[in-house]
Coordinates of C-alpha atoms and ligand atoms in Angstrom, one line a residue:
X1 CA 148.7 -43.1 -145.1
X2 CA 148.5 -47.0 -144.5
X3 CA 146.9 -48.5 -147.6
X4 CA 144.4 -51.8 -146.9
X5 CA 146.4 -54.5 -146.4
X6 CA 149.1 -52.8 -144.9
X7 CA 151.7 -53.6 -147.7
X8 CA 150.0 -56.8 -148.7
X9 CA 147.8 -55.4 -151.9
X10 CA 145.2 -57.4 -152.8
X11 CA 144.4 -58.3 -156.2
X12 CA 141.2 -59.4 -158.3
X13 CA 142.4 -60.9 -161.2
X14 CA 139.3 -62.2 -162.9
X15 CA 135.4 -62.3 -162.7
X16 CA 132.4 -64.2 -164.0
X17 CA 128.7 -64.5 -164.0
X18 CA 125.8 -66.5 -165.1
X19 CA 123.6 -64.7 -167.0
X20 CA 120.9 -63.0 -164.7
X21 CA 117.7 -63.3 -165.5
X22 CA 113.9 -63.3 -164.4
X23 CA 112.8 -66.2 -161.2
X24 CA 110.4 -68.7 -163.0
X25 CA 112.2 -68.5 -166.0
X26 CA 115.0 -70.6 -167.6
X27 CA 117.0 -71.0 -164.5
X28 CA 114.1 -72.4 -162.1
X29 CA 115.0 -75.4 -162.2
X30 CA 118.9 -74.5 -160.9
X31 CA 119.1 -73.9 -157.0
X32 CA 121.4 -71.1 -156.0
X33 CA 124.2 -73.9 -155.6
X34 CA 123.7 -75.5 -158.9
X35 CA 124.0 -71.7 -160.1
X36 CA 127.0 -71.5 -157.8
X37 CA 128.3 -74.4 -159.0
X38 CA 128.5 -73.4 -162.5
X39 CA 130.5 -70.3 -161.7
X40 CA 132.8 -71.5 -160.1
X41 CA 133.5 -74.2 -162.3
X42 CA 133.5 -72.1 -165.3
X43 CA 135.8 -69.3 -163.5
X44 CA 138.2 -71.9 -163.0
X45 CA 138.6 -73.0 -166.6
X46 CA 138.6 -69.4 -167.6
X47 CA 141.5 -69.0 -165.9
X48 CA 143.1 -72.0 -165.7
X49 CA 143.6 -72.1 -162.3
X50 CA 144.8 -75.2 -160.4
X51 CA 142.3 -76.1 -157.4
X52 CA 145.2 -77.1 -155.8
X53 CA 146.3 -72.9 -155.9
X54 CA 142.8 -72.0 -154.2
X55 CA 143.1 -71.8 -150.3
X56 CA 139.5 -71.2 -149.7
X57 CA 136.1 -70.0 -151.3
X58 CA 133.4 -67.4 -149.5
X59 CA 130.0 -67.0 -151.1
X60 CA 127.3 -65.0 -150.2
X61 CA 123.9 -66.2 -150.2
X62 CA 120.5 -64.2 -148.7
X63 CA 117.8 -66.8 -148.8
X64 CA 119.5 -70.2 -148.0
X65 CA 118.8 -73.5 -148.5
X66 CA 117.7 -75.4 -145.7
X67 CA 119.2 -78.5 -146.2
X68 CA 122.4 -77.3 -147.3
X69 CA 122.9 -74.1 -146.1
X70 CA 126.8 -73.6 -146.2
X71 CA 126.4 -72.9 -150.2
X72 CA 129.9 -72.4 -149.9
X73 CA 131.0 -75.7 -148.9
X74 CA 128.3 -77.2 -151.6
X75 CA 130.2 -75.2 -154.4
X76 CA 133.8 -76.0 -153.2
X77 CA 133.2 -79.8 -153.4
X78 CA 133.5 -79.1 -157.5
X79 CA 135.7 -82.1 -158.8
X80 CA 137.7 -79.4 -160.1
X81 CA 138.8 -78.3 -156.2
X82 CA 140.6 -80.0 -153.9
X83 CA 138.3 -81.3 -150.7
X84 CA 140.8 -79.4 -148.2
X85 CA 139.9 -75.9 -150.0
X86 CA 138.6 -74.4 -146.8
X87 CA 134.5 -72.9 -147.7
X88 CA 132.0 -70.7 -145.8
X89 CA 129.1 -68.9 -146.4
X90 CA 128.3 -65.1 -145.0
X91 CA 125.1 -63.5 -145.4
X92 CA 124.8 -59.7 -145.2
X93 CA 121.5 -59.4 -147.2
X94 CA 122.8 -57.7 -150.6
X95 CA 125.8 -57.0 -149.8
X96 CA 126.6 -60.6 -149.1
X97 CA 129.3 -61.0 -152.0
X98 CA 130.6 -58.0 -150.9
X99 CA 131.0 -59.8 -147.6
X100 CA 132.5 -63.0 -149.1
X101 CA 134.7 -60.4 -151.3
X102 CA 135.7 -58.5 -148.6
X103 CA 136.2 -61.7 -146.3
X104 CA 138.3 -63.4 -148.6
X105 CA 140.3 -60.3 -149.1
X106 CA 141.3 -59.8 -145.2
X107 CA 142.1 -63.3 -144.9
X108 CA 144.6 -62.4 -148.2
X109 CA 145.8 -59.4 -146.4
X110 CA 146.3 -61.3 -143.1
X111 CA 148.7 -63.3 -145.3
X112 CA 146.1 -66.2 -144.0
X113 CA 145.2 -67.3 -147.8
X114 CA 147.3 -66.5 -151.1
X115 CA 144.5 -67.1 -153.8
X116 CA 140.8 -67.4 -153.1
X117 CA 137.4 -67.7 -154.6
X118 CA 134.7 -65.0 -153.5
X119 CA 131.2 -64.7 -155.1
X120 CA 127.6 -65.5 -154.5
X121 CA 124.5 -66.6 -155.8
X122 CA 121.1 -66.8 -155.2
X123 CA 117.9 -68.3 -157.1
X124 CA 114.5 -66.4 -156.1
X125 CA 112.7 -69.6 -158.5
X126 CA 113.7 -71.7 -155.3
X127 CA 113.0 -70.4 -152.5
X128 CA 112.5 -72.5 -149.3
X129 CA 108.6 -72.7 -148.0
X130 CA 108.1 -73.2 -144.7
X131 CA 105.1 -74.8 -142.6
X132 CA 103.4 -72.5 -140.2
X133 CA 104.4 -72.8 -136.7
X134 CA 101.2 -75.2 -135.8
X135 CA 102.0 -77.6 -138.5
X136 CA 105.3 -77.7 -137.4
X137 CA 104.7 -78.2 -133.7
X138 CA 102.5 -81.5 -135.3
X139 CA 105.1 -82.7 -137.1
X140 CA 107.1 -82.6 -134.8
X141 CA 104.6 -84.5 -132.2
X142 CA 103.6 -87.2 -135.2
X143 CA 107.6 -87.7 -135.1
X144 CA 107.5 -88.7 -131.5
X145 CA 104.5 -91.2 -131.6
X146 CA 104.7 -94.2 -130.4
X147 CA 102.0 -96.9 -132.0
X148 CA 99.4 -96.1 -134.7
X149 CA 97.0 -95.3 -132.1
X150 CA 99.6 -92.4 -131.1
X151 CA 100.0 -91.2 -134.5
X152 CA 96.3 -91.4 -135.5
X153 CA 95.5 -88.8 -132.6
X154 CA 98.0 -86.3 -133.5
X155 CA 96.9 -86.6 -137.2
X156 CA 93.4 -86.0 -136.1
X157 CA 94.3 -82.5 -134.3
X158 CA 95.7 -81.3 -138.0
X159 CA 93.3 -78.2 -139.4
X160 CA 93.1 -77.2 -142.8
X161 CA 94.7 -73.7 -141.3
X162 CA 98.1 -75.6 -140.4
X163 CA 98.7 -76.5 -144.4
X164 CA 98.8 -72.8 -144.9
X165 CA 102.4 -72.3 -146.3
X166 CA 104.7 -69.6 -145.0
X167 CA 106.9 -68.4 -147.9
X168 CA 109.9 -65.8 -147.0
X169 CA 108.9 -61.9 -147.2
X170 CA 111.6 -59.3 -148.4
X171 CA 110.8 -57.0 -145.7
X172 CA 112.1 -56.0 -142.4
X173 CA 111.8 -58.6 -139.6
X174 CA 111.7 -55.5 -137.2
X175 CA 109.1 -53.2 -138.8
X176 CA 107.6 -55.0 -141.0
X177 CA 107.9 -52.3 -144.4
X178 CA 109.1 -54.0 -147.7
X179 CA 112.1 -52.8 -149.4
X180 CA 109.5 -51.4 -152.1
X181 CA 107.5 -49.8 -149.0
X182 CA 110.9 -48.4 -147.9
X183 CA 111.8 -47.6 -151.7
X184 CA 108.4 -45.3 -151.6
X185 CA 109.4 -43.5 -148.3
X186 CA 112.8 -42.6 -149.6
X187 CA 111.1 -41.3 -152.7
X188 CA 108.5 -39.1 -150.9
X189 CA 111.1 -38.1 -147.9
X190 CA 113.9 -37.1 -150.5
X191 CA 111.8 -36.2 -153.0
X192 CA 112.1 -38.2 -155.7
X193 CA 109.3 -37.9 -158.6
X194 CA 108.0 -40.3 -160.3
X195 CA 109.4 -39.0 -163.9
X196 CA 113.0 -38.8 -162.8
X197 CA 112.9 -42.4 -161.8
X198 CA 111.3 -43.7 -164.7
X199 CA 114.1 -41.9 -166.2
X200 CA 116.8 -43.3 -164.5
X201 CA 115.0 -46.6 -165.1
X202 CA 115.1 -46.3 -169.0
X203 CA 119.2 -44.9 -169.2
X204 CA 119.7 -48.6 -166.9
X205 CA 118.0 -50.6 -169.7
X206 CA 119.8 -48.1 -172.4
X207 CA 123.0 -48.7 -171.2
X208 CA 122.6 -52.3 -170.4
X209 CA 121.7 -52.6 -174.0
X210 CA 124.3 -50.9 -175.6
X211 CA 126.2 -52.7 -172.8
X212 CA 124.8 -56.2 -174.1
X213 CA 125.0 -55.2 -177.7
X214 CA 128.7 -54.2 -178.1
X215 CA 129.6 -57.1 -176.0
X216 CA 131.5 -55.5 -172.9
X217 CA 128.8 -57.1 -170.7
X218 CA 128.8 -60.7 -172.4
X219 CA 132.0 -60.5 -172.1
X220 CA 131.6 -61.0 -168.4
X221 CA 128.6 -63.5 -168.2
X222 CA 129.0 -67.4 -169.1
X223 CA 126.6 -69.5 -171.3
X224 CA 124.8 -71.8 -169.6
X225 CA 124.1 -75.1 -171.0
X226 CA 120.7 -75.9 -168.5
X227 CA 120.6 -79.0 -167.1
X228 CA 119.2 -81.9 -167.4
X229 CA 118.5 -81.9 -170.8
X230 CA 121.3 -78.9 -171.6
X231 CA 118.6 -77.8 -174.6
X232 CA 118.3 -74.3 -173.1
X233 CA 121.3 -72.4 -173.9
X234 CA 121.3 -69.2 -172.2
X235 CA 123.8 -66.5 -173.1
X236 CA 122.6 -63.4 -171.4
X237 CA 120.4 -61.4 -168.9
X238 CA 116.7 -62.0 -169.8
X239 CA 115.5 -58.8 -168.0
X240 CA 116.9 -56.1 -170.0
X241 CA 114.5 -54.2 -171.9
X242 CA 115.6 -53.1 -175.6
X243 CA 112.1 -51.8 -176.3
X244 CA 111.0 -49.4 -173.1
X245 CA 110.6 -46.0 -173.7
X246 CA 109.3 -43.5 -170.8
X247 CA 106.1 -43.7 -171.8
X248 CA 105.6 -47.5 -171.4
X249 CA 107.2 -47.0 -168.3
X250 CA 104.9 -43.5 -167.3
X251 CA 102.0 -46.4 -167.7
X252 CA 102.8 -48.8 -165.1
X253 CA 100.9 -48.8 -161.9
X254 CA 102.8 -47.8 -158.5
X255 CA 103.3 -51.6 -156.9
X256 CA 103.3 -50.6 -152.9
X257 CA 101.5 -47.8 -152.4
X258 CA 99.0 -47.9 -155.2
X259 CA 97.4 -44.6 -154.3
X260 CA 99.9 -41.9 -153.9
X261 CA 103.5 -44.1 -155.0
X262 CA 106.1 -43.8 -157.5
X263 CA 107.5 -47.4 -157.7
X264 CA 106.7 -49.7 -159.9
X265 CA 107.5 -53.1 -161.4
X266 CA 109.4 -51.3 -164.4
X267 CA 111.7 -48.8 -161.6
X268 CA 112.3 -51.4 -159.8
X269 CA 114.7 -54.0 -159.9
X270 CA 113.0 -57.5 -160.7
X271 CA 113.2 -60.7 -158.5
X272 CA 115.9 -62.6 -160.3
X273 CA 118.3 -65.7 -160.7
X274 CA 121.9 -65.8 -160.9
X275 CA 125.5 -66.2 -159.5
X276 CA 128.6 -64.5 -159.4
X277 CA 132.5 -64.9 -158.9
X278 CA 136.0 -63.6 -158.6
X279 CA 139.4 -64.7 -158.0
X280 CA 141.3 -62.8 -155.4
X281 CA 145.0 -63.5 -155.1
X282 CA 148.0 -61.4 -152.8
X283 CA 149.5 -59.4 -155.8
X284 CA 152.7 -61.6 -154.5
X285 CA 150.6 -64.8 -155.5
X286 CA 149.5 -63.2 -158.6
X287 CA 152.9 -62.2 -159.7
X288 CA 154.1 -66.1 -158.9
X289 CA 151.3 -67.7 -160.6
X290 CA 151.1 -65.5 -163.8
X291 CA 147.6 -63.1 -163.2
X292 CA 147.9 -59.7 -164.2
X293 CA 145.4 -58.0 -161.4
X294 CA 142.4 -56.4 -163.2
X295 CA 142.8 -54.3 -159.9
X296 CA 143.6 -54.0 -156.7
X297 CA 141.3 -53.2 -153.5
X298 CA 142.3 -50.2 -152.2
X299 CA 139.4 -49.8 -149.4
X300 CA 136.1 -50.9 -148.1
X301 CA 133.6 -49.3 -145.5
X302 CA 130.5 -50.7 -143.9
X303 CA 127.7 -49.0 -142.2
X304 CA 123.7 -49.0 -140.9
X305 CA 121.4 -47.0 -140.1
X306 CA 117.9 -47.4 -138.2
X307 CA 116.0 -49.7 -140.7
X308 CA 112.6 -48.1 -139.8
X309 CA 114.2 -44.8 -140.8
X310 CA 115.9 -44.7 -144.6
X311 CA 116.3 -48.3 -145.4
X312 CA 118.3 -48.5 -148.2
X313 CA 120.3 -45.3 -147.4
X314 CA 123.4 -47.0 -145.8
X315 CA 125.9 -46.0 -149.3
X316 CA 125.6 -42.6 -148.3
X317 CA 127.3 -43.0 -144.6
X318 CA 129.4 -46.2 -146.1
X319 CA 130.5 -44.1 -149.1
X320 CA 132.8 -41.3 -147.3
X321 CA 134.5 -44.0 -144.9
X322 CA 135.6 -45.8 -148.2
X323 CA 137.2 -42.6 -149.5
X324 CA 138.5 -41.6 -146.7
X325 CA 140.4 -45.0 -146.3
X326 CA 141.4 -45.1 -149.8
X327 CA 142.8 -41.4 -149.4
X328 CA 140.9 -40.2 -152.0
X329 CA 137.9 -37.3 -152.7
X330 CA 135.1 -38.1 -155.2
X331 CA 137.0 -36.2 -157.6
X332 CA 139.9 -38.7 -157.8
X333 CA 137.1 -41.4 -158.8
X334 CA 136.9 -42.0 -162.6
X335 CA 134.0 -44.6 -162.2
X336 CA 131.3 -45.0 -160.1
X337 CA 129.2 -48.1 -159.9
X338 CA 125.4 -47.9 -157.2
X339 CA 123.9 -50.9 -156.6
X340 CA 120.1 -50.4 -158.5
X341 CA 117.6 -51.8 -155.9
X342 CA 115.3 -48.9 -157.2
X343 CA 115.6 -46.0 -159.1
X344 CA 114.1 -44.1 -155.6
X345 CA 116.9 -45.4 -153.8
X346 CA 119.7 -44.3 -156.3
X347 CA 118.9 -41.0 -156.5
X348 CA 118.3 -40.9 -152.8
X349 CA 121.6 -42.1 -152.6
X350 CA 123.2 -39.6 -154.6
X351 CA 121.3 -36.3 -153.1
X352 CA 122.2 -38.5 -149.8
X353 CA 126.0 -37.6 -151.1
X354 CA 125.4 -34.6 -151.7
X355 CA 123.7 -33.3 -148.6
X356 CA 125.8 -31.9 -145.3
X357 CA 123.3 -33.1 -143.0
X358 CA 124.1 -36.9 -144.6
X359 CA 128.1 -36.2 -144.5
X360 CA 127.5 -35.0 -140.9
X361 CA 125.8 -38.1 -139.9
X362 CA 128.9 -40.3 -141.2
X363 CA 131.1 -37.8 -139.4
X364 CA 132.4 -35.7 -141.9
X365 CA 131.9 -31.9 -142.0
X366 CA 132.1 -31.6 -146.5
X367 CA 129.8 -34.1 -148.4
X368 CA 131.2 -36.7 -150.7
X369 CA 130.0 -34.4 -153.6
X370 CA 128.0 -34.3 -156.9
X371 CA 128.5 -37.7 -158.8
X372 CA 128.9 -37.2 -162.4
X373 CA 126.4 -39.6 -164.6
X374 CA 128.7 -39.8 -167.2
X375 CA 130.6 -41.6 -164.4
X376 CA 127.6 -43.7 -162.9
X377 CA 126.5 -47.3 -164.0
X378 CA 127.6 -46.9 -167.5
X379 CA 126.4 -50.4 -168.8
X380 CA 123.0 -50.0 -166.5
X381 CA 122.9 -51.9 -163.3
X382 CA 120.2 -53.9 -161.2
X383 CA 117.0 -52.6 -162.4
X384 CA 117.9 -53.5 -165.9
X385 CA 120.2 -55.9 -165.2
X386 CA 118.4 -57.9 -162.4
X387 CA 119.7 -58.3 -158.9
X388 CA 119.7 -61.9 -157.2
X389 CA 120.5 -61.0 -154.0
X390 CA 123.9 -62.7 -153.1
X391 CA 125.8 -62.4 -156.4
X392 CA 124.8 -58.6 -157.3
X393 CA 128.0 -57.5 -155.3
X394 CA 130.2 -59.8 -156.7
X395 CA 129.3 -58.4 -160.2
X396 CA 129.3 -55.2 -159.7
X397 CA 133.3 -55.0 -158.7
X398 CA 134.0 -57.1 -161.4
X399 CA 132.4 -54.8 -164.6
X400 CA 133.8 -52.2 -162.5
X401 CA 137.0 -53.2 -162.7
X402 CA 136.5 -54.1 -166.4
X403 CA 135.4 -50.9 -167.4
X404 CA 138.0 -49.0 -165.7
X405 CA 140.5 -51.4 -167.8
X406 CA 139.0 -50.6 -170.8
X407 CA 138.4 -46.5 -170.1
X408 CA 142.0 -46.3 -168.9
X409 CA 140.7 -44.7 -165.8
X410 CA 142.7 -45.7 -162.1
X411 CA 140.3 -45.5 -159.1
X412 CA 136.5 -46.6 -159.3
X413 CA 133.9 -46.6 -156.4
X414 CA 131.2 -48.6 -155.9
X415 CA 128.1 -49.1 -153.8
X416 CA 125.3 -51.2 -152.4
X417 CA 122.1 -50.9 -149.9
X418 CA 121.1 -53.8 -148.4
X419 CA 118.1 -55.0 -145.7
X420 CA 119.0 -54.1 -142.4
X421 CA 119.7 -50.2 -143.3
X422 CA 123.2 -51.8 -144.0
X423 CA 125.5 -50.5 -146.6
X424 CA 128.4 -50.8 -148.3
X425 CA 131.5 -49.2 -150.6
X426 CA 134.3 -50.3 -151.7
X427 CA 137.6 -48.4 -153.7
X428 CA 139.2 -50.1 -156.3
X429 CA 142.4 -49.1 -158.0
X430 CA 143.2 -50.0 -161.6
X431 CA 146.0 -52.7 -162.0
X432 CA 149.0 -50.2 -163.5
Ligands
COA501 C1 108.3 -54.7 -158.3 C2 107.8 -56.1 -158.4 C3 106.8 -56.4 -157.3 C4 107.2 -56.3 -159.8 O1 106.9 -57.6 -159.9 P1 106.0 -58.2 -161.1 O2 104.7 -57.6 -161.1 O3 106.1 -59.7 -161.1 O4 106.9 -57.6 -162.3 P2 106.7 -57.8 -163.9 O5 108.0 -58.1 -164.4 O6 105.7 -58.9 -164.1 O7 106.2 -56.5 -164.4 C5 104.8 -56.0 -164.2 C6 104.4 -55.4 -165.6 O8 105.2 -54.3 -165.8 C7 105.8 -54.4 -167.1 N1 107.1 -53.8 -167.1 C8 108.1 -54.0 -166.1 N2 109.1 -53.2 -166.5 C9 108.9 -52.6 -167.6 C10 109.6 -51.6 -168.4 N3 110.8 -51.3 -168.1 N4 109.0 -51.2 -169.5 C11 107.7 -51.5 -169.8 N5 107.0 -52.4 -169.1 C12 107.6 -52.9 -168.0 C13 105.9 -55.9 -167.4 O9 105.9 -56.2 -168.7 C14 104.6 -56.4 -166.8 O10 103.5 -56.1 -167.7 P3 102.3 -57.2 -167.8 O11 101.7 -57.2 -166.5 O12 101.5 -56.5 -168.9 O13 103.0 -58.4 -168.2 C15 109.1 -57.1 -158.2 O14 109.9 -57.0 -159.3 C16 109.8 -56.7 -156.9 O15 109.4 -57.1 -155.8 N6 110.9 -56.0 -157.1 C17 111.7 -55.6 -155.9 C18 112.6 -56.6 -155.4 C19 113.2 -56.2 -154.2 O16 112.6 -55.7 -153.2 N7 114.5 -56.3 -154.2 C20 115.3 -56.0 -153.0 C21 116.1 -54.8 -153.4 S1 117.6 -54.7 -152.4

């Protein structure tokens, strides 16, 4: 069978992240490319990697800014890195740095690039406001005056109405539902109760805890010093929940469909800050530069479905592609990491893997199969974690990777939904 990268195995030889924690709290005043920024920069002295070794840098970002939007280019113009290391910025709503990972990694296999950066970051503290359309239009004519008398007659056609801000929604440009809207669907269409997603909500924040406690997530998440004043020293996630218990949870109110929903703000994954990063490099580079691989990549699949239909169901047709690529069956896999959005959507997901109808819709005739929880987000995920939108990928592969190191286990799988119906899943093989 030919292998991804036809020869040419790509490797990820080290990750990082910024702690991930609540929007408004101590990372508001960082823009996703400050957050980037820091990454990056402290990825590099992790490793101790020349700039001059790095070929380019992809990040993912889902809400840009609007003044700089190629994040990307932003972060690559660290002092640290060379001003020809090559940058660009892709946007695939969550799975946006699994985009940049994935990106980076064909250009690798291509044997276009020996070592890059891939990663993303996003900060939900900043996002950009926009005028409405009739204040715009204004602007836009007070712009073109000409003379004060021009100017004072556009001014006068301004109404209260036009100062109405628009701020970005998270829901679907085509229909209009929220990915929490969407979240309830799932839960009612696959049914999904209540008490098992409170469940599934409480093991993330258990396991993120012990996760936390016995230091195998720290180990993956930097301290940052906040600027300006660098007071604020922040060490880890802020949304992880040491005290919940189901009955806390049991209390909270359903957040979009107050009468007859399930999800709420505490099975739900929160609106958060944060960035992520890895170094990719040819296993040919790695071996020349001195990087044991914490993996390799052994495939990837992409796929979507009709937004208005499942939203956040994309894994389950992205999920048998992956395996099927990597040669493998669900009972090769020794970890499994699912992106969190909700706890509705990852246990759609899974009966999604287990149903013939699903496996049929990605063109197999056997489902991917039963995954085994002992096997499933073992140090939590989003909804305990937190999920900024263009670095969750990037974090995910990497305590994937990590875990498998540490578990002795060879091939992990791991998956995320994203706005759009898209999906994504990716095979990764332990580093022998
Ligand atoms: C669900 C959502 C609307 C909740 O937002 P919020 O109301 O600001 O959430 P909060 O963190 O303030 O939580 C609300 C309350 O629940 C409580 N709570 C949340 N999680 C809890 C838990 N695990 N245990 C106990 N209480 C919890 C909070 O303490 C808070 O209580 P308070 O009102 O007494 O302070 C928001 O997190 C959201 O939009 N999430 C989805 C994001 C999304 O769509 N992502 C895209 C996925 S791909």
């Amino acid at each position: 069978m030919a292998t991804y990268g036809n020869g040419r195995r790509v490797a990820i030889v080290a990750g990082v992240r910024t702690p991930f924690v609540r929007a408004g709290t101590v990372f508001k005043s960082l823009s996703a490319i400050d957050l980037g920024r820091l990454v990056v920069a402290e990825l590099i002295q992790r490793t101790n990697l020349s700039g001059k070794e790095v070929d380019n840098l992809v990040f993912g970002t889902v809400i840009p800014s609007v003044v700089a939007p190629n994040i990307a280019r932003e972060v690559s113009l660290l002092p640290m890195l060379p001003k020809g290391v090559e940058a660009y910025t892709v946007s695939r709503a969550c799975t946006s740095a699994n985009q940049s990972i994935t990106n980076a990694a064909d250009q690798i296999a291509l044997g276009h690039a020996g070592v890059s950066i891939a990663g993303g970051s996003e900060s939900l503290s900043n996002i950009p406001i926009l005028h409405s359309q009739g204040m715009a239009e204004k602007l836009v004519l007070l712009s073109k005056a000409k003379g004060s008398g021009d100017k004072l007659k556009v001014l006068s056609q301004f109404r209260p109405k036009d100062l109405v801000p628009i701020t970005p929604a998270i829901a679907e440009p085509t229909t209009g539902e929220t990915m929490g809207q969407s979240a309830e669907k799932m839960a009612k269409l696959n049914a999904i109760p209540r008490e098992e997603q409170d469940q599934f909500a409480l093991r993330s924040h258990r396991l993120a805890a012990q996760g936390t406690a016995d230091g195998r997530l720290t180990a993956e998440i930097m301290t940052v010093y906040v600027p300006p004043k660098y007071e604020t020293v922040v060490d880890k996630d802020n949304g992880i929940r040491t005290d919940t218990s189901l009955e806390a949870l049991a209390k909270l109110p359903p957040v979009f469909d107050r009468k007859y929903g399930t999800v709420s703000a505490g099975n739900s994954s929160p609106l958060t800050d944060g960035a992520a990063a890895v170094v990719l490099m040819s296993e040919e580079n790695a071996r020349a530069l001195g990087y044991p691989p914490l993996g390799f990549i052994r495939s990837y699949a992409y796929a979507a479905l009709d937004p208005g239909e499942q939203l956040l169901q994309g894994p389950v047709l992205a999920a048998p592609v992956a395996l099927q690529r990597a040669g493998l069956s669900l009972r090769d896999i020794d970890l499994v990491e699912m992106h969190e959005a909700f706890a509705a959507q990852v246990l759609s997901n899974l009966r999604g893997l287990e149903s013939k109808a699903w496996a049929e819709r990605a063109g197999f005739s056997h489902p991917v199969g039963a995954v085994d929880t002992d096997k499933l987000n073992v140090m939590g995920g989003s909804i305990s974690i937190g999920h900024p939108f263009g670095a969750t990928g990037a974090r995910i592969v990497m305590t994937l990777l990590n875990e498998l190191r540490r578990r002795g286990g060879q091939f992990g799988l791991m998956t995320v939904c994203a706005a759009g119906g898209l999906g994504h899943a990716m095979v990764v093989e332990r580093a022998a």
